[in-house]
Short mmCIF file of C-alpha atoms in Angstrom, two decimals:
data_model
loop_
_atom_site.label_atom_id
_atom_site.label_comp_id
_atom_site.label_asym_id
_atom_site.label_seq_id
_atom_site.Cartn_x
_atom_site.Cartn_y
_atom_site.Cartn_z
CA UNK A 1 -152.13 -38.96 -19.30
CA UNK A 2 -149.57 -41.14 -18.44
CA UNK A 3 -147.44 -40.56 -14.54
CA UNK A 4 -144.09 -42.87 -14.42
CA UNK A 5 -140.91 -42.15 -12.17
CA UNK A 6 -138.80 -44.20 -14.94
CA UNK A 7 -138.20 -43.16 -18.87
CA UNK A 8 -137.46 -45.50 -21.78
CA UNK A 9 -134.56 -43.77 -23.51
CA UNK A 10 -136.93 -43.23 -26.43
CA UNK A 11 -139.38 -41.22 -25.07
CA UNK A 12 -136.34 -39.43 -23.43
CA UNK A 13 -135.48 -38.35 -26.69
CA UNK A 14 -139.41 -37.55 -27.55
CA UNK A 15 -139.22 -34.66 -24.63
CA UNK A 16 -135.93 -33.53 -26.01
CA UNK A 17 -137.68 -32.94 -29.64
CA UNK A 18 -140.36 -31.64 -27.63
CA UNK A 19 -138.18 -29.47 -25.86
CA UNK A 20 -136.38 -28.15 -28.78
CA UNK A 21 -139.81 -27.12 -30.52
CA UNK A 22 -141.05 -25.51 -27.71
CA UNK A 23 -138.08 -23.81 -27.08
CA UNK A 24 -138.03 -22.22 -30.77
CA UNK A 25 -141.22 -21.58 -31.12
CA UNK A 26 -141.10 -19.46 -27.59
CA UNK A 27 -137.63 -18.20 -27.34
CA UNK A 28 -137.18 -19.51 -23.87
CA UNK A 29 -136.65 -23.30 -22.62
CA UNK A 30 -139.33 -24.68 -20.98
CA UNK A 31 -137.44 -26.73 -18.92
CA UNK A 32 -133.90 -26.05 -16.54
CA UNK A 33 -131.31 -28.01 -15.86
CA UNK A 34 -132.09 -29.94 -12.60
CA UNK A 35 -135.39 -31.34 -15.15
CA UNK A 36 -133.47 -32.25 -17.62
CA UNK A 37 -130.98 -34.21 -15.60
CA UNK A 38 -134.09 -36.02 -14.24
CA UNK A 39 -135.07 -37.33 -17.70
CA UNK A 40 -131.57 -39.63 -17.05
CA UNK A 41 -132.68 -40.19 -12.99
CA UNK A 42 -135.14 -41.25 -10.88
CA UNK A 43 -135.70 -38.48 -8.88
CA UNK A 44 -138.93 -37.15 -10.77
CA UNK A 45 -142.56 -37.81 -11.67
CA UNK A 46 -142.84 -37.44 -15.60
CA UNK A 47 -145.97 -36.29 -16.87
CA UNK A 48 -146.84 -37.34 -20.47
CA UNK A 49 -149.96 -36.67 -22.89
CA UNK A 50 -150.01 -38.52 -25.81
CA UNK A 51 -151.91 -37.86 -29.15
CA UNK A 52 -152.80 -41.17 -30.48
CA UNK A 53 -152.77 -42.13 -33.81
CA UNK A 54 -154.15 -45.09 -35.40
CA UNK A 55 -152.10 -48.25 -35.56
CA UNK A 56 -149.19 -46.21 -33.56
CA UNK A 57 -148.11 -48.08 -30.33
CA UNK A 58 -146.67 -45.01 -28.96
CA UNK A 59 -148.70 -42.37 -29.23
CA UNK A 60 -147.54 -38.52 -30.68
CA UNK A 61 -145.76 -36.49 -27.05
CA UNK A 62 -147.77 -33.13 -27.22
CA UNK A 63 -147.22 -32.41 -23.66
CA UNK A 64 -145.03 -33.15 -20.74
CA UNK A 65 -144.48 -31.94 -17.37
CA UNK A 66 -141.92 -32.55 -14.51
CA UNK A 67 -142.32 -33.04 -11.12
CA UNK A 68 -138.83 -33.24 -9.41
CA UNK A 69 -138.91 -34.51 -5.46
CA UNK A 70 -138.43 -30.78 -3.92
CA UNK A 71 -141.54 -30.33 -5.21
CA UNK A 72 -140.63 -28.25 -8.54
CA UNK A 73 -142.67 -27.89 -11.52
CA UNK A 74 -142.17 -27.19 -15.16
CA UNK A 75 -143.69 -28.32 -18.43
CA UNK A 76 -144.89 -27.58 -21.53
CA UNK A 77 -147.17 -28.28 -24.31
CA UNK A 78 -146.26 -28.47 -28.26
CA UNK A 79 -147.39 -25.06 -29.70
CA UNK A 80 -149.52 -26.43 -32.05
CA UNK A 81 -152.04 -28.39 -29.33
CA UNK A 82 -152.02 -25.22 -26.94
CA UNK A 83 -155.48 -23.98 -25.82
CA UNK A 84 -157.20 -26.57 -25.77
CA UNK A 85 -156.87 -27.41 -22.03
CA UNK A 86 -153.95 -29.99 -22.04
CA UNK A 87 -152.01 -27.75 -19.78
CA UNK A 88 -154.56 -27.59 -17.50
CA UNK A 89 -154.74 -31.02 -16.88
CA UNK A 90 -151.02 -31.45 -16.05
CA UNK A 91 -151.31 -28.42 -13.91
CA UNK A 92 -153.86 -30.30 -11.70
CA UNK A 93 -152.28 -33.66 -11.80
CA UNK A 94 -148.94 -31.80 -11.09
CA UNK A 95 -150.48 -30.74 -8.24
CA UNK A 96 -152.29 -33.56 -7.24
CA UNK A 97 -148.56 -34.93 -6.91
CA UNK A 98 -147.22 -32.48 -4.72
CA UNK A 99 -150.08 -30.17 -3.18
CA UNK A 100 -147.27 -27.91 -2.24
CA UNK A 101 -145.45 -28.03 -5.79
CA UNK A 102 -143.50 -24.78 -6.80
CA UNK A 103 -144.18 -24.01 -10.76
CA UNK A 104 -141.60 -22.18 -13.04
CA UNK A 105 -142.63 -20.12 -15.66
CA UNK A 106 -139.58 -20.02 -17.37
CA UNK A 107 -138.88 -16.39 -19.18
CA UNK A 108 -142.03 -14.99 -17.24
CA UNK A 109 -143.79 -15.18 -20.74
CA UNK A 110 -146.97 -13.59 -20.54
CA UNK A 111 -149.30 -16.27 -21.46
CA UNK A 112 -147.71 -18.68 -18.98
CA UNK A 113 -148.39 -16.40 -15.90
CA UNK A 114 -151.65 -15.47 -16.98
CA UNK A 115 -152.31 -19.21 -17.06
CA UNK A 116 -151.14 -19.90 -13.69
CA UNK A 117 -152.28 -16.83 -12.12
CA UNK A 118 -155.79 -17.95 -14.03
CA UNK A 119 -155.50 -21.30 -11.85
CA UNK A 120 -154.88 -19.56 -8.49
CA UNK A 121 -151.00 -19.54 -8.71
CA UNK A 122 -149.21 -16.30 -7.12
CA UNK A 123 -145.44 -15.33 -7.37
CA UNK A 124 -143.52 -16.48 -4.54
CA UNK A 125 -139.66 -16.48 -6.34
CA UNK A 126 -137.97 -14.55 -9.41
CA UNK A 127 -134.94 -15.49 -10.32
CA UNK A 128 -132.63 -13.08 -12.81
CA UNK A 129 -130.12 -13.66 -15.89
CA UNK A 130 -127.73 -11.20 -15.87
CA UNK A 131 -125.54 -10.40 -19.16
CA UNK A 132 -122.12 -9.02 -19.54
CA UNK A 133 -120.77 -7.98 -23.24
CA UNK A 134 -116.93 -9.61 -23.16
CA UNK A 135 -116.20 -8.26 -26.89
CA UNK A 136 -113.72 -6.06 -28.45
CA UNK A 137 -112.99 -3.00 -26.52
CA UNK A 138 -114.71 -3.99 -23.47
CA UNK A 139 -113.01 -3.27 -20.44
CA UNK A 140 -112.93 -5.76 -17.52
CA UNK A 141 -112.16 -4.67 -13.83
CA UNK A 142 -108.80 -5.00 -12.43
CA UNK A 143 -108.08 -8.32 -10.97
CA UNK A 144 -108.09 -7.58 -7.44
CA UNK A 145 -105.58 -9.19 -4.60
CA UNK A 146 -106.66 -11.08 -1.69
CA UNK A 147 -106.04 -10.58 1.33
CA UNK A 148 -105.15 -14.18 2.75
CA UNK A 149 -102.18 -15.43 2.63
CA UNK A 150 -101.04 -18.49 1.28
CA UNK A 151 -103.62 -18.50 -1.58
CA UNK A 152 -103.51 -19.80 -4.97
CA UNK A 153 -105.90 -20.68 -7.86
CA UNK A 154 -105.57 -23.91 -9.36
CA UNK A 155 -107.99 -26.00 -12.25
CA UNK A 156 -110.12 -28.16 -10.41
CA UNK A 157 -109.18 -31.89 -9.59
CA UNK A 158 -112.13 -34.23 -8.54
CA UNK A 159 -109.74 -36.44 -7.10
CA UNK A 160 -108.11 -34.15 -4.28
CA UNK A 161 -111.22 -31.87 -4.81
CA UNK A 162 -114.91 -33.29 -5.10
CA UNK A 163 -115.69 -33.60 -1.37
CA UNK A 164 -114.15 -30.32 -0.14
CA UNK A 165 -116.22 -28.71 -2.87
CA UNK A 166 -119.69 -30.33 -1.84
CA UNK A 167 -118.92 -28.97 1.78
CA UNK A 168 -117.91 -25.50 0.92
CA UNK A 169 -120.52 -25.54 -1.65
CA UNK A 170 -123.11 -26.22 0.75
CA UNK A 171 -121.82 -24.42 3.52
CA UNK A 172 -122.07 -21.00 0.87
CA UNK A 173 -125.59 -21.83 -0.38
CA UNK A 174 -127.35 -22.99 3.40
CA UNK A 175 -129.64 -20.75 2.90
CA UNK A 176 -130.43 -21.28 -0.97
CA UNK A 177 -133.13 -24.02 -1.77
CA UNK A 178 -131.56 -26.08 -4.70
CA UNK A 179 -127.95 -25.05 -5.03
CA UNK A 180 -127.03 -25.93 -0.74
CA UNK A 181 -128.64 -29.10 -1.05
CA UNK A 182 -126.26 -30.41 -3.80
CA UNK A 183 -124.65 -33.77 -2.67
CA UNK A 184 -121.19 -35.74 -4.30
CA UNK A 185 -123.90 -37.77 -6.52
CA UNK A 186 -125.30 -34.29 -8.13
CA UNK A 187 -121.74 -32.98 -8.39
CA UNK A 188 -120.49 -36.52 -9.61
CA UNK A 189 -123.28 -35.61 -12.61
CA UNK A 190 -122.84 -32.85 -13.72
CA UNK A 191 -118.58 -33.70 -13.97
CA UNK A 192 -120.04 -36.29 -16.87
CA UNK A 193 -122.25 -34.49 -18.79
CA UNK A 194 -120.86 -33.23 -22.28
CA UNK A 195 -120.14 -29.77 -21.12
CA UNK A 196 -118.05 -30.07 -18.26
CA UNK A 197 -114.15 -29.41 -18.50
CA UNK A 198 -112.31 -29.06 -15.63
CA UNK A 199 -110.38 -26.34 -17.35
CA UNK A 200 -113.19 -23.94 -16.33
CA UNK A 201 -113.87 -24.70 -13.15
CA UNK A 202 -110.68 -22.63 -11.19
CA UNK A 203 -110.74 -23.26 -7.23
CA UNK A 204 -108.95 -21.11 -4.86
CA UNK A 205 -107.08 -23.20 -2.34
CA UNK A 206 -105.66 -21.51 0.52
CA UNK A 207 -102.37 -23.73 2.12
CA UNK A 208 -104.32 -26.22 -0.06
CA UNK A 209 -107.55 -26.57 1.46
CA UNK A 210 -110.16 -25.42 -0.85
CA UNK A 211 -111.55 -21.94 0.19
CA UNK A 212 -113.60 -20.99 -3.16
CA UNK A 213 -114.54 -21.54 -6.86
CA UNK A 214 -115.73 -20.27 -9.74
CA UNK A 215 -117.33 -22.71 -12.53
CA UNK A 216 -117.96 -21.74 -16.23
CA UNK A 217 -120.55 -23.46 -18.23
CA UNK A 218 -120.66 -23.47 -21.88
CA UNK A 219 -122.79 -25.56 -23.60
CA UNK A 220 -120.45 -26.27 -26.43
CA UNK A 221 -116.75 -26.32 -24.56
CA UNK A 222 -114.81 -24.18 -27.13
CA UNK A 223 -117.26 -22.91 -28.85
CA UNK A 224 -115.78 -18.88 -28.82
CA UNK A 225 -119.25 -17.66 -30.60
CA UNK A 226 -121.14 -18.76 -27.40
CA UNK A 227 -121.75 -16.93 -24.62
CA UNK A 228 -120.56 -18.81 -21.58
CA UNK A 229 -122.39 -19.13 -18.26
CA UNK A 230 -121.39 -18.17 -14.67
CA UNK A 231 -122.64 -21.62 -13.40
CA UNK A 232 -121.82 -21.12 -9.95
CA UNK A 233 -119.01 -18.90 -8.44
CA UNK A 234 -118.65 -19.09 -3.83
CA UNK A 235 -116.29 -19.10 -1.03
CA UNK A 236 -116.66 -20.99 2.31
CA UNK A 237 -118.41 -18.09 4.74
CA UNK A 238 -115.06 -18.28 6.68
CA UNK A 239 -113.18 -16.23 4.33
CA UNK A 240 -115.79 -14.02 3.12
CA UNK A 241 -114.51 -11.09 2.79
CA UNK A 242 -110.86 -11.28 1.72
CA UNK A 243 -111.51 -11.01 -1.93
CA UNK A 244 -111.37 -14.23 -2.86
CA UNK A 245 -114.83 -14.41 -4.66
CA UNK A 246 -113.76 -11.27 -6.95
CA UNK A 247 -110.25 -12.73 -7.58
CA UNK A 248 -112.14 -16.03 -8.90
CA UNK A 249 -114.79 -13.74 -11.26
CA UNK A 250 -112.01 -11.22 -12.59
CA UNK A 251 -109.58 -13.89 -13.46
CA UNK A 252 -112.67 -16.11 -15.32
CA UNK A 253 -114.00 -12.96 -17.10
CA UNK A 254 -110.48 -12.74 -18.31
CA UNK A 255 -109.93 -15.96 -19.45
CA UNK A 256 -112.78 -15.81 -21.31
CA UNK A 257 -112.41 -12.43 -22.99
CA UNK A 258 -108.97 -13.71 -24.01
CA UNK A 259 -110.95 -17.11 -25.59
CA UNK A 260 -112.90 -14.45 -27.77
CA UNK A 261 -115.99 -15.50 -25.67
CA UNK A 262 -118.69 -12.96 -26.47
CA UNK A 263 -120.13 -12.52 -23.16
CA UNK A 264 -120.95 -14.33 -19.97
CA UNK A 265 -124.53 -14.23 -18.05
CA UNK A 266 -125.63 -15.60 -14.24
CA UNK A 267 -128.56 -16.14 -12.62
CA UNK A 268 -129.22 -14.29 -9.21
CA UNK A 269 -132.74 -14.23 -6.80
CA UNK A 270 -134.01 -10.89 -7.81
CA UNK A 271 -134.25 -10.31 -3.65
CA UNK A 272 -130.22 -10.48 -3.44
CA UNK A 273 -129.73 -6.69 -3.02
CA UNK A 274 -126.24 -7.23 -1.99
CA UNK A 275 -125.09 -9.72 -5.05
CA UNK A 276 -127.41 -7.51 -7.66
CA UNK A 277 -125.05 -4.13 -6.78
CA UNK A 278 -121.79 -6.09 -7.15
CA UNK A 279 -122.59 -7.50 -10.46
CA UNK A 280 -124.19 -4.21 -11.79
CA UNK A 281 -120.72 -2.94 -10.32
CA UNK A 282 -119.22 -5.59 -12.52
CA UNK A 283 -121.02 -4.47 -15.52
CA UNK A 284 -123.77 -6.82 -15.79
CA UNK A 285 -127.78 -5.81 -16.93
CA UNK A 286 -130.33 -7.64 -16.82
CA UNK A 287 -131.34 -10.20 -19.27
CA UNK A 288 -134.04 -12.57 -18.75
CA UNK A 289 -136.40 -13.66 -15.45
CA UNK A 290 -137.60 -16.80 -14.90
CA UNK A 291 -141.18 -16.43 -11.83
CA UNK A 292 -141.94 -19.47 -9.23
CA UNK A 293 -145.33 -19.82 -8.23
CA UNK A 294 -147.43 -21.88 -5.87
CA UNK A 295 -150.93 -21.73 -5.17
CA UNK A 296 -152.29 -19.10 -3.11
CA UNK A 297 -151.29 -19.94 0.74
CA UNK A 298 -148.67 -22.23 -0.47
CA UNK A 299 -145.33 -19.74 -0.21
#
């Protein structure tokens, strides 16, 4: 097994064929998006098991595992080398790592609890995708009006907008383990990577300070047979309450209804009671569930 904090672009692009096999053969990706931003950083401990074949310098990837520095963990191993203990043996050095490591089992599949729970691994976090059908004939709620004065939505501008959005961003999400701790290098990121357009990120400004926003993710920008992604949506706690947050989703569900956008899905901590009733308000079910776990003691 091979443990580096640094990837060559090509075997980069081994855990992204990797990735995409696993990911078909299992319906579910292995690996989220803070991982697969590490594979360009150098902010994680890769994991990499090689089969080696004769007179290859670099050896076949059949198995690869991330360790980011908050102590997350995800991985896989090709489907067709599963069983025979390789996962085992990324688990442990995984955890050798970071004693206190935190290991997603993306999609709760069955087999990959059972395998954790097998190595002394309990749930300690399940996170929820939430679906909403956008199609023909569905109706959307009304766009509500907020209460504050001097308010206005506006497309986002990193210029006049980046900083203000790390601080309200963190100042919504203190509590929230990955999303609050989000700095003007992580936003900086994710403004380059292929997906972003600024046209779907709307902020809500209120005598132009920004108050709010709502950012849509979709994997292929203008791709209408996609469904798009919720990727974040907050207001600063100091105008919680005056709508703002509903006048952000109800004019993105909109905009994306009118696109011919099929539907739209979030993720939400299945222990938000609060958040769960105002989507299911908003017409969204539940989709998917990804489980944390840690060993036993560890949570």
């Amino acid at each position: 097994m091979i443990t580096t904090a640094a990837l060559s672009p090509t075997r980069g692009e081994d855990i992204r064929d990797l990735l995409a096999t696993a990911t078909a053969h299992d319906g579910v990706s292995p690996l989220d998006e803070a991982a697969l931003l590490a594979l360009d950083g150098e902010d994680a401990q890769h994991l990499l098991l090689e089969q080696q074949d004769a007179g290859d310098a670099r050896g076949l990837l059949i198995g690869y595992a991330s360790v980011l520095a908050d102590g997350t963990v995800q991985g896989m191993v090709h489907p067709d080398h599963r069983r025979r203990g390789h996962g085992a043996a990324m688990l442990h050095e995984a955890l050798t790592l970071h004693a206190d490591a935190a290991v997603w089992a993306h999609g709760a599949l069955e087999g990959s609890l059972a395998f954790l729970a097998a190595a002394g691994l309990e749930e300690t976090r399940r996170l929820l995708t939430l679906r909403r059908d956008l199609g023909p004939g569905q109706t959307l709620p009304e766009v509500p009006t907020s209460t504050l004065e001097g308010l206005r939505l506006d497309t986002f501008d990193a210029g006049r907008d980046a900083e203000s959005w790390v601080a309200v961003n963190g100042r919504a999400f203190a509590e929230h383990p990955e999303q609050g701790a989000l700095t003007r290098a992580d936003l900086d990121q994710r403004l380059t990577q292929p997906w972003f357009d600024a046209e779907d990120m709307l902020v809500a400004l209120r005598d132009e300070e920004l108050v709010g926003f709502v950012w849509v993710k979709r994997e292929r920008p203008g791709a209408v047979e996609d469904d798009a992604e919720i990727y974040v949506v907050a207001t600063d706690p100091s105008v919680q309450g005056h709508g703002v947050a509903g006048l952000l989703m109800a004019t993105s569900l909109a905009r994306l209804q009118e696109n011919g956008v099929p539907g739209v899905e979030l993720y939400v901590e299945a222990d938000n009671a609060a958040a769960l009733k105002l989507y299911e308000n908003w017409g969204f079910t539940v989709s998917g569930r990804d489980v944390q776990m840690r060993m036993a003691g560890k949570g």
